[in-house]
Amino acid sequence: MSGVREGRRRVGPAVRAAAGRLRRGWLPVVEATLAATVAWMLATRLVGHPQPFFAPAAALIVLGQARGQRIRRAVEVVLGVAAGVLVADLVVQALGPRTTWTVFTVILLTVALAVAVGASSVTVVQAAVSALYLVVVSPPTESLIPFRFVDALIGGAVAVVASQLVDARRPLAPLVAEFRHTFRELAGVLDEVADALDHADDEAALAALDRARHADAGVDRLRDAVQAAGEALRLNVRRRRHLGRLRSVAGSIRQIDYAVRNVRVLARAAVTVTRGDAPVPTDLGAAVRTLADAVRAAGDALAADLNGAEETADGHAARADAAALAAVRSVGRLFAAGPTLPLALVIGPVRATAIDLLRGVGVDDDATVLSRVDAAVTGPER
């Protein structure tokens, strides 16, 4: 009985985890299922192909790519099918179908041709699979060549349309949500660092550092979300006017990336400070917490800018500006009161993060940002 109970204890969390993943990822499952089914129906009923293997296959391949890359992948799938069919037809005519030498020659020539023209891995695989299918399963004839090509075209087109339906009304909404999530996560890291400094807790500082090391994934998701939003806007004629807004925000991602790296450096410095023998200055945690407020305000500013709320974005940007400079002033005063190596390790990333935030929200030009931050480090509050 104990073994059964132990098995249930192990299975229960696994089932709950699987159910959670399904709740979060149900949309791609439905999207892929419907797209493949629709592609099959169009190929059989519209084109009249009795075995439209490449229609649902192309739909699934395109949908398997990240958002923002699906138009390009759809074109690559169609080209891959065309290349594979052409090679397979020529080789079968010369060597006959379903022989070892035919399979060897088709794969060799198809892959070599795709690599020689600089095709992506998706195109290489699709060309090879298309050629191999025609050689082994259904040897091509003159009438089969357009069928396979049209099947791939249908599947790719259905996948592109399906991928845009969810975000058709609000194509920028996923990007706005990703911006908010990334900045909340970064601010959360800074809050944990501040708590660790307040209590001189080296274990808490190590936990904050571990969390900071995973923040890079947020920047990668932001880049993917920008690509996806750009693709959605280009396909949506009525909303293409938002492309300029998207470009202005996309330019901030580099500064966000720098900010994430500097926060990681700051978390590492906090570990050094909390593990040292010297007492942690009482205002150091407050300064880092103020920097967290600046991060939140910067995220709100960029999200509002994407939503077209310019006045709201300006208000959040002003809050980010004030909070970032306040954090720099606080650590500057601490450093002036008694410069030590641990404090020097902290003031650098606080200053650098403040610069990244101010550049990201675009309040001033770069030279002005540097001058204002340097003045905040060494001078009194203005």
C-alpha positions as a LaTeX table, in Angstrom:
\begin{tabular}{lrrr}
\hline
Residue & $x$ (\AA) & $y$ (\AA) & $z$ (\AA) \\
\hline
Met1 & 0.00 & 0.00 & 0.00 \\
Ser2 & 2.84 & 2.35 & 0.79 \\
Gly3 & 4.18 & 1.84 & $-2.71$ \\
Val4 & 0.79 & 2.73 & $-4.20$ \\
Arg5 & 0.56 & 5.88 & $-2.08$ \\
Glu6 & 4.09 & 6.85 & $-3.09$ \\
Gly7 & 3.17 & 6.32 & $-6.74$ \\
Arg8 & 0.10 & 8.51 & $-6.35$ \\
Arg9 & 2.18 & 11.26 & $-4.73$ \\
Arg10 & 4.51 & 11.22 & $-7.72$ \\
Val11 & 1.81 & 10.98 & $-10.37$ \\
Gly12 & $-0.37$ & 13.73 & $-8.88$ \\
Pro13 & 2.11 & 16.63 & $-9.34$ \\
Ala14 & 3.04 & 15.35 & $-12.80$ \\
Val15 & $-0.62$ & 15.31 & $-13.87$ \\
Arg16 & $-1.20$ & 18.79 & $-12.45$ \\
Ala17 & 1.90 & 20.09 & $-14.22$ \\
Ala18 & 0.73 & 18.55 & $-17.50$ \\
Ala19 & $-2.73$ & 20.05 & $-17.04$ \\
Gly20 & $-1.18$ & 23.44 & $-16.36$ \\
Arg21 & 0.93 & 23.27 & $-19.50$ \\
Leu22 & $-2.18$ & 22.32 & $-21.48$ \\
Arg23 & $-4.15$ & 25.26 & $-20.06$ \\
Arg24 & $-1.38$ & 27.66 & $-21.03$ \\
Gly25 & $-0.75$ & 26.09 & $-24.43$ \\
Trp26 & $-4.22$ & 25.09 & $-25.60$ \\
Leu27 & $-4.36$ & 27.77 & $-28.27$ \\
Pro28 & $-1.45$ & 26.43 & $-30.42$ \\
Val29 & $-2.97$ & 22.94 & $-30.18$ \\
Val30 & $-6.33$ & 24.13 & $-31.51$ \\
Glu31 & $-4.64$ & 26.38 & $-34.07$ \\
Ala32 & $-2.52$ & 23.56 & $-35.50$ \\
Thr33 & $-5.39$ & 21.07 & $-35.53$ \\
Leu34 & $-7.80$ & 23.38 & $-37.31$ \\
Ala35 & $-5.22$ & 24.67 & $-39.79$ \\
Ala36 & $-4.11$ & 21.18 & $-40.82$ \\
Thr37 & $-7.72$ & 20.04 & $-41.17$ \\
Val38 & $-8.73$ & 23.08 & $-43.22$ \\
Ala39 & $-5.67$ & 22.66 & $-45.47$ \\
Trp40 & $-6.64$ & 19.03 & $-46.05$ \\
Met41 & $-10.23$ & 19.97 & $-46.90$ \\
Leu42 & $-9.19$ & 22.71 & $-49.34$ \\
Ala43 & $-6.73$ & 20.43 & $-51.11$ \\
Thr44 & $-9.21$ & 17.58 & $-51.45$ \\
Arg45 & $-12.35$ & 19.56 & $-52.31$ \\
Leu46 & $-10.96$ & 22.64 & $-54.04$ \\
Val47 & $-8.03$ & 21.12 & $-55.92$ \\
Gly48 & $-9.40$ & 17.59 & $-56.08$ \\
His49 & $-6.20$ & 15.90 & $-54.92$ \\
Pro50 & $-7.02$ & 12.44 & $-53.50$ \\
Gln51 & $-3.94$ & 12.30 & $-51.25$ \\
Pro52 & $-2.95$ & 15.88 & $-50.25$ \\
Phe53 & $-0.23$ & 14.91 & $-47.79$ \\
Phe54 & 1.74 & 18.12 & $-48.23$ \\
Ala55 & $-1.18$ & 20.46 & $-47.47$ \\
Pro56 & $-1.60$ & 19.60 & $-43.75$ \\
Ala57 & 2.13 & 18.89 & $-43.46$ \\
Ala58 & 3.04 & 22.35 & $-44.74$ \\
Ala59 & 0.50 & 23.95 & $-42.39$ \\
Leu60 & 2.00 & 22.17 & $-39.38$ \\
Ile61 & 5.57 & 23.04 & $-40.40$ \\
Val62 & 4.77 & 26.73 & $-40.80$ \\
Leu63 & 2.83 & 26.90 & $-37.53$ \\
Gly64 & 5.74 & 25.20 & $-35.80$ \\
Gln65 & 7.85 & 28.30 & $-36.43$ \\
Ala66 & 7.95 & 31.27 & $-34.09$ \\
Arg67 & 5.50 & 34.08 & $-34.73$ \\
Gly68 & 7.11 & 36.71 & $-36.91$ \\
Gln69 & 8.82 & 34.12 & $-39.12$ \\
Arg70 & 5.80 & 32.36 & $-40.58$ \\
Ile71 & 5.46 & 34.24 & $-43.87$ \\
Arg72 & 9.09 & 33.57 & $-44.68$ \\
Arg73 & 8.77 & 29.93 & $-43.60$ \\
Ala74 & 5.65 & 29.50 & $-45.72$ \\
Val75 & 7.58 & 30.65 & $-48.78$ \\
Glu76 & 10.48 & 28.36 & $-47.86$ \\
Val77 & 8.17 & 25.36 & $-47.49$ \\
Val78 & 6.64 & 25.96 & $-50.93$ \\
Leu79 & 10.07 & 26.37 & $-52.52$ \\
Gly80 & 11.31 & 23.29 & $-50.71$ \\
Val81 & 8.45 & 21.20 & $-52.02$ \\
Ala82 & 9.01 & 22.48 & $-55.56$ \\
Ala83 & 12.71 & 21.67 & $-55.43$ \\
Gly84 & 12.12 & 18.24 & $-53.95$ \\
Val85 & 9.48 & 17.34 & $-56.53$ \\
Leu86 & 11.71 & 18.47 & $-59.39$ \\
Val87 & 14.71 & 16.45 & $-58.20$ \\
Ala88 & 12.60 & 13.38 & $-57.45$ \\
Asp89 & 10.98 & 13.47 & $-60.87$ \\
Leu90 & 14.30 & 13.68 & $-62.71$ \\
Val91 & 15.94 & 10.93 & $-60.65$ \\
Val92 & 12.98 & 8.55 & $-60.89$ \\
Gln93 & 12.90 & 8.98 & $-64.64$ \\
Ala94 & 16.57 & 8.03 & $-64.76$ \\
Leu95 & 16.85 & 5.29 & $-62.11$ \\
Gly96 & 13.29 & 4.16 & $-61.46$ \\
Pro97 & 11.22 & 4.40 & $-58.26$ \\
Arg98 & 11.74 & 2.67 & $-54.89$ \\
Thr99 & 15.34 & 1.56 & $-55.33$ \\
Thr100 & 18.22 & 2.08 & $-52.92$ \\
Trp101 & 20.21 & 4.06 & $-55.47$ \\
Thr102 & 17.21 & 6.23 & $-56.21$ \\
Val103 & 16.73 & 7.07 & $-52.53$ \\
Phe104 & 20.46 & 7.73 & $-52.09$ \\
Thr105 & 20.67 & 9.93 & $-55.18$ \\
Val106 & 17.50 & 11.91 & $-54.42$ \\
Ile107 & 18.55 & 12.74 & $-50.86$ \\
Leu108 & 22.11 & 13.61 & $-51.91$ \\
Leu109 & 21.08 & 15.88 & $-54.78$ \\
Thr110 & 18.21 & 17.55 & $-52.93$ \\
Val111 & 20.21 & 18.41 & $-49.81$ \\
Ala112 & 23.27 & 19.44 & $-51.81$ \\
Leu113 & 21.18 & 21.72 & $-54.04$ \\
Ala114 & 19.42 & 23.35 & $-51.07$ \\
Val115 & 22.70 & 23.92 & $-49.22$ \\
Ala116 & 24.40 & 25.29 & $-52.35$ \\
Val117 & 21.76 & 28.00 & $-52.78$ \\
Gly118 & 21.98 & 28.94 & $-49.10$ \\
Ala119 & 18.58 & 27.60 & $-48.06$ \\
Ser120 & 17.58 & 27.51 & $-44.41$ \\
Ser121 & 17.36 & 24.26 & $-42.47$ \\
Val122 & 13.56 & 24.31 & $-42.86$ \\
Thr123 & 13.85 & 24.46 & $-46.66$ \\
Val124 & 16.53 & 21.75 & $-46.73$ \\
Val125 & 14.42 & 19.36 & $-44.66$ \\
Gln126 & 11.21 & 20.12 & $-46.54$ \\
Ala127 & 12.89 & 19.58 & $-49.92$ \\
Ala128 & 14.39 & 16.27 & $-48.82$ \\
Val129 & 11.16 & 15.00 & $-47.25$ \\
Ser130 & 9.13 & 16.01 & $-50.30$ \\
Ala131 & 11.50 & 14.23 & $-52.67$ \\
Leu132 & 11.75 & 11.14 & $-50.48$ \\
Tyr133 & 7.97 & 10.88 & $-50.15$ \\
Leu134 & 7.50 & 10.96 & $-53.90$ \\
Val135 & 10.20 & 8.34 & $-54.46$ \\
Val136 & 9.14 & 5.88 & $-51.76$ \\
Val137 & 5.39 & 6.38 & $-51.30$ \\
Ser138 & 3.99 & 7.92 & $-54.46$ \\
Pro139 & 6.37 & 8.10 & $-57.44$ \\
Pro140 & 5.75 & 11.28 & $-59.43$ \\
Thr141 & 4.17 & 11.50 & $-62.82$ \\
Glu142 & 3.58 & 14.52 & $-64.97$ \\
Ser143 & 0.20 & 15.14 & $-63.37$ \\
Leu144 & 1.49 & 14.96 & $-59.81$ \\
Ile145 & 3.96 & 17.84 & $-59.92$ \\
Pro146 & 1.45 & 20.72 & $-59.71$ \\
Phe147 & $-0.59$ & 18.85 & $-57.12$ \\
Arg148 & 2.28 & 18.70 & $-54.63$ \\
Phe149 & 3.24 & 22.30 & $-55.21$ \\
Val150 & $-0.32$ & 23.56 & $-54.85$ \\
Asp151 & $-0.79$ & 21.43 & $-51.71$ \\
Ala152 & 2.21 & 23.08 & $-50.08$ \\
Leu153 & 0.97 & 26.50 & $-51.19$ \\
Ile154 & $-2.45$ & 25.84 & $-49.64$ \\
Gly155 & $-0.97$ & 24.56 & $-46.40$ \\
Gly156 & 1.40 & 27.50 & $-46.05$ \\
Ala157 & $-1.33$ & 30.04 & $-46.80$ \\
Val158 & $-3.76$ & 28.47 & $-44.33$ \\
Ala159 & $-1.09$ & 28.47 & $-41.62$ \\
Val160 & $-0.27$ & 32.15 & $-42.15$ \\
Val161 & $-3.94$ & 33.12 & $-42.04$ \\
Ala162 & $-4.60$ & 30.98 & $-38.96$ \\
Ser163 & $-1.65$ & 32.47 & $-37.11$ \\
Gln164 & $-3.04$ & 35.98 & $-37.60$ \\
Leu165 & $-6.68$ & 35.36 & $-36.66$ \\
Val166 & $-6.09$ & 35.43 & $-32.90$ \\
Asp167 & $-4.40$ & 38.83 & $-32.94$ \\
Ala168 & $-6.26$ & 40.35 & $-35.89$ \\
Arg169 & $-8.16$ & 42.93 & $-33.83$ \\
Arg170 & $-5.32$ & 43.80 & $-31.44$ \\
Pro171 & $-2.04$ & 42.82 & $-33.14$ \\
Leu172 & 0.07 & 44.71 & $-30.60$ \\
Ala173 & $-1.62$ & 43.23 & $-27.52$ \\
Pro174 & 0.78 & 40.23 & $-27.13$ \\
Leu175 & 3.77 & 42.58 & $-27.40$ \\
Val176 & 2.34 & 44.94 & $-24.79$ \\
Ala177 & 1.76 & 42.00 & $-22.45$ \\
Glu178 & 5.33 & 40.79 & $-23.00$ \\
Phe179 & 6.73 & 44.24 & $-22.24$ \\
Arg180 & 4.78 & 44.40 & $-19.00$ \\
His181 & 5.88 & 40.90 & $-17.99$ \\
Thr182 & 9.57 & 41.58 & $-18.74$ \\
Phe183 & 9.66 & 44.80 & $-16.76$ \\
Arg184 & 7.71 & 43.31 & $-13.86$ \\
Glu185 & 10.20 & 40.46 & $-13.70$ \\
Leu186 & 13.17 & 42.84 & $-13.77$ \\
Ala187 & 11.63 & 45.02 & $-11.06$ \\
Gly188 & 10.94 & 41.88 & $-9.03$ \\
Val189 & 14.63 & 40.98 & $-9.16$ \\
Leu190 & 15.54 & 44.44 & $-7.88$ \\
Asp191 & 12.97 & 44.16 & $-5.08$ \\
Glu192 & 14.54 & 40.87 & $-3.99$ \\
Val193 & 17.99 & 42.46 & $-4.08$ \\
Ala194 & 16.71 & 45.36 & $-1.97$ \\
Asp195 & 15.20 & 42.99 & 0.60 \\
Ala196 & 18.46 & 41.05 & 0.79 \\
Leu197 & 20.39 & 44.27 & 1.38 \\
Asp198 & 17.91 & 45.47 & 4.02 \\
His199 & 18.41 & 42.29 & 6.05 \\
Ala200 & 22.04 & 41.62 & 5.06 \\
Asp201 & 20.82 & 38.20 & 3.93 \\
Asp202 & 23.35 & 36.53 & 1.67 \\
Glu203 & 21.05 & 33.57 & 0.91 \\
Ala204 & 18.33 & 35.93 & $-0.28$ \\
Ala205 & 20.92 & 37.76 & $-2.38$ \\
Leu206 & 21.96 & 34.46 & $-3.98$ \\
Ala207 & 18.31 & 33.69 & $-4.76$ \\
Ala208 & 17.93 & 37.11 & $-6.38$ \\
Leu209 & 21.07 & 36.48 & $-8.44$ \\
Asp210 & 19.69 & 33.15 & $-9.61$ \\
Arg211 & 16.46 & 34.86 & $-10.68$ \\
Ala212 & 18.43 & 37.58 & $-12.47$ \\
Arg213 & 20.30 & 34.96 & $-14.49$ \\
His214 & 17.01 & 33.86 & $-16.05$ \\
Ala215 & 15.94 & 37.37 & $-17.07$ \\
Asp216 & 17.69 & 37.12 & $-20.45$ \\
Ala217 & 14.87 & 34.87 & $-21.64$ \\
Gly218 & 12.50 & 37.83 & $-21.30$ \\
Val219 & 14.56 & 39.87 & $-23.73$ \\
Asp220 & 14.52 & 37.02 & $-26.23$ \\
Arg221 & 10.74 & 36.78 & $-25.92$ \\
Leu222 & 10.49 & 40.52 & $-26.48$ \\
Arg223 & 12.47 & 40.27 & $-29.72$ \\
Asp224 & 10.23 & 37.41 & $-30.88$ \\
Ala225 & 7.12 & 39.41 & $-29.92$ \\
Val226 & 8.35 & 42.41 & $-31.92$ \\
Gln227 & 8.84 & 40.21 & $-34.99$ \\
Ala228 & 5.39 & 38.69 & $-34.53$ \\
Ala229 & 3.75 & 42.10 & $-34.13$ \\
Gly230 & 5.52 & 43.40 & $-37.25$ \\
Glu231 & 4.32 & 40.42 & $-39.25$ \\
Ala232 & 0.75 & 40.88 & $-37.99$ \\
Leu233 & 0.76 & 44.60 & $-38.85$ \\
Arg234 & 2.14 & 44.07 & $-42.34$ \\
Leu235 & $-0.66$ & 41.58 & $-43.04$ \\
Asn236 & $-3.31$ & 43.87 & $-41.58$ \\
Val237 & $-3.79$ & 46.70 & $-44.07$ \\
Arg238 & $-5.98$ & 48.78 & $-41.77$ \\
Arg239 & $-3.42$ & 48.74 & $-38.95$ \\
Arg240 & $-0.18$ & 49.28 & $-40.86$ \\
Arg241 & $-0.10$ & 52.83 & $-39.53$ \\
His242 & 1.07 & 51.33 & $-36.23$ \\
Leu243 & 4.35 & 50.16 & $-37.78$ \\
Gly244 & 6.05 & 53.47 & $-36.97$ \\
Arg245 & 5.05 & 53.10 & $-33.33$ \\
Leu246 & 6.42 & 49.56 & $-33.33$ \\
Arg247 & 9.77 & 50.68 & $-34.76$ \\
Ser248 & 10.20 & 53.34 & $-32.08$ \\
Val249 & 9.61 & 50.82 & $-29.29$ \\
Ala250 & 11.69 & 48.10 & $-30.99$ \\
Gly251 & 14.68 & 50.43 & $-30.79$ \\
Ser252 & 14.43 & 50.31 & $-26.99$ \\
Ile253 & 15.04 & 46.57 & $-26.75$ \\
Arg254 & 18.82 & 46.97 & $-26.96$ \\
Gln255 & 18.73 & 49.24 & $-23.91$ \\
Ile256 & 16.45 & 46.76 & $-22.14$ \\
Asp257 & 19.00 & 44.04 & $-22.84$ \\
Tyr258 & 21.73 & 46.20 & $-21.33$ \\
Ala259 & 19.53 & 46.92 & $-18.30$ \\
Val260 & 18.97 & 43.20 & $-17.73$ \\
Arg261 & 22.71 & 42.57 & $-17.81$ \\
Asn262 & 23.41 & 45.43 & $-15.42$ \\
Val263 & 20.75 & 44.23 & $-12.99$ \\
Arg264 & 22.47 & 40.84 & $-13.01$ \\
Val265 & 25.76 & 42.57 & $-12.17$ \\
Leu266 & 23.99 & 44.47 & $-9.41$ \\
Ala267 & 22.59 & 41.24 & $-7.96$ \\
Arg268 & 26.08 & 39.73 & $-7.98$ \\
Ala269 & 27.43 & 42.81 & $-6.19$ \\
Ala270 & 24.67 & 42.45 & $-3.58$ \\
Val271 & 25.91 & 38.95 & $-2.83$ \\
Thr272 & 29.39 & 40.38 & $-2.19$ \\
Val273 & 28.02 & 43.13 & 0.05 \\
Thr274 & 25.82 & 40.85 & 2.15 \\
Arg275 & 28.59 & 38.31 & 2.63 \\
Gly276 & 31.16 & 40.90 & 3.71 \\
Asp277 & 32.12 & 41.80 & 7.25 \\
Ala278 & 31.20 & 45.48 & 6.95 \\
Pro279 & 27.61 & 46.45 & 7.81 \\
Val280 & 25.31 & 47.12 & 4.86 \\
Pro281 & 24.35 & 50.84 & 4.68 \\
Thr282 & 20.75 & 51.28 & 5.76 \\
Asp283 & 19.78 & 53.34 & 2.69 \\
Leu284 & 21.28 & 51.00 & 0.11 \\
Gly285 & 18.23 & 48.75 & $-0.13$ \\
Ala286 & 15.97 & 51.79 & $-0.46$ \\
Ala287 & 18.05 & 53.05 & $-3.38$ \\
Val288 & 17.74 & 49.73 & $-5.18$ \\
Arg289 & 13.99 & 49.67 & $-4.48$ \\
Thr290 & 13.70 & 53.13 & $-6.02$ \\
Leu291 & 15.47 & 51.77 & $-9.08$ \\
Ala292 & 12.83 & 49.02 & $-9.20$ \\
Asp293 & 10.16 & 51.73 & $-9.27$ \\
Ala294 & 11.98 & 53.31 & $-12.22$ \\
Val295 & 11.93 & 49.97 & $-14.04$ \\
Arg296 & 8.18 & 49.60 & $-13.53$ \\
Ala297 & 7.54 & 53.14 & $-14.74$ \\
Ala298 & 9.70 & 52.56 & $-17.82$ \\
Gly299 & 7.75 & 49.41 & $-18.65$ \\
Asp300 & 4.46 & 51.29 & $-18.26$ \\
Ala301 & 5.78 & 54.05 & $-20.54$ \\
Leu302 & 6.75 & 51.67 & $-23.34$ \\
Ala303 & 3.47 & 49.76 & $-23.04$ \\
Ala304 & 1.46 & 52.99 & $-23.17$ \\
Asp305 & 3.46 & 54.14 & $-26.19$ \\
Leu306 & 2.59 & 50.91 & $-28.00$ \\
Asn307 & $-1.08$ & 51.43 & $-27.16$ \\
Gly308 & $-0.96$ & 54.94 & $-28.64$ \\
Ala309 & $-1.55$ & 56.68 & $-25.31$ \\
Glu310 & 1.14 & 59.31 & $-25.77$ \\
Glu311 & 0.23 & 61.53 & $-22.83$ \\
Thr312 & 0.12 & 58.55 & $-20.49$ \\
Ala313 & 3.44 & 57.32 & $-21.88$ \\
Asp314 & 5.02 & 60.74 & $-21.23$ \\
Gly315 & 3.76 & 60.68 & $-17.65$ \\
His316 & 5.23 & 57.23 & $-16.99$ \\
Ala317 & 8.49 & 58.24 & $-18.69$ \\
Ala318 & 8.75 & 61.26 & $-16.39$ \\
Arg319 & 8.24 & 58.99 & $-13.38$ \\
Ala320 & 10.94 & 56.63 & $-14.66$ \\
Asp321 & 13.27 & 59.59 & $-15.15$ \\
Ala322 & 12.72 & 60.91 & $-11.63$ \\
Ala323 & 13.01 & 57.52 & $-9.93$ \\
Ala324 & 16.16 & 56.50 & $-11.85$ \\
Leu325 & 17.94 & 59.74 & $-10.95$ \\
Ala326 & 16.77 & 59.46 & $-7.33$ \\
Ala327 & 18.31 & 55.99 & $-7.10$ \\
Val328 & 21.59 & 57.27 & $-8.52$ \\
Arg329 & 21.64 & 60.18 & $-6.05$ \\
Ser330 & 21.05 & 57.82 & $-3.13$ \\
Val331 & 23.95 & 55.51 & $-3.93$ \\
Gly332 & 26.09 & 58.54 & $-4.79$ \\
Arg333 & 25.56 & 59.97 & $-1.29$ \\
Leu334 & 26.41 & 56.64 & 0.29 \\
Phe335 & 29.59 & 56.39 & $-1.73$ \\
Ala336 & 30.63 & 59.94 & $-0.85$ \\
Ala337 & 30.06 & 59.26 & 2.84 \\
Gly338 & 32.50 & 56.38 & 2.92 \\
Pro339 & 33.80 & 54.87 & $-0.30$ \\
Thr340 & 34.44 & 51.15 & 0.00 \\
Leu341 & 35.00 & 48.43 & $-2.56$ \\
Pro342 & 31.59 & 46.75 & $-2.03$ \\
Leu343 & 29.80 & 50.08 & $-2.47$ \\
Ala344 & 31.83 & 50.76 & $-5.58$ \\
Leu345 & 30.58 & 47.44 & $-6.95$ \\
Val346 & 26.98 & 48.55 & $-6.37$ \\
Ile347 & 27.08 & 52.13 & $-7.59$ \\
Gly348 & 28.38 & 51.14 & $-11.03$ \\
Pro349 & 25.48 & 48.88 & $-12.07$ \\
Val350 & 22.90 & 51.23 & $-10.47$ \\
Arg351 & 24.27 & 54.10 & $-12.58$ \\
Ala352 & 24.43 & 51.92 & $-15.71$ \\
Thr353 & 20.88 & 50.62 & $-15.24$ \\
Ala354 & 19.59 & 54.16 & $-14.78$ \\
Ile355 & 21.27 & 55.20 & $-18.04$ \\
Asp356 & 19.73 & 52.24 & $-19.88$ \\
Leu357 & 16.26 & 53.07 & $-18.58$ \\
Leu358 & 16.49 & 56.75 & $-19.52$ \\
Arg359 & 17.77 & 55.87 & $-22.98$ \\
Gly360 & 15.04 & 53.27 & $-23.35$ \\
Val361 & 12.17 & 55.66 & $-22.63$ \\
Gly362 & 13.83 & 58.34 & $-24.80$ \\
Val363 & 13.32 & 61.33 & $-22.52$ \\
Asp364 & 16.61 & 62.96 & $-23.58$ \\
Asp365 & 19.39 & 62.37 & $-26.08$ \\
Asp366 & 22.33 & 60.19 & $-25.05$ \\
Ala367 & 24.70 & 63.05 & $-24.17$ \\
Thr368 & 22.09 & 64.71 & $-21.97$ \\
Val369 & 21.28 & 61.42 & $-20.23$ \\
Leu370 & 24.96 & 60.83 & $-19.37$ \\
Ser371 & 25.39 & 64.38 & $-18.09$ \\
Arg372 & 22.30 & 64.21 & $-15.91$ \\
Val373 & 23.21 & 60.83 & $-14.42$ \\
Asp374 & 26.80 & 61.88 & $-13.70$ \\
Ala375 & 25.52 & 65.06 & $-12.07$ \\
Ala376 & 23.14 & 62.99 & $-9.92$ \\
Val377 & 26.02 & 60.78 & $-8.75$ \\
Thr378 & 28.22 & 63.64 & $-7.61$ \\
Gly379 & 25.87 & 66.54 & $-7.02$ \\
Pro380 & 22.97 & 67.41 & $-4.74$ \\
Glu381 & 19.36 & 66.79 & $-5.64$ \\
Arg382 & 18.03 & 69.46 & $-7.97$ \\
\hline
\end{tabular}
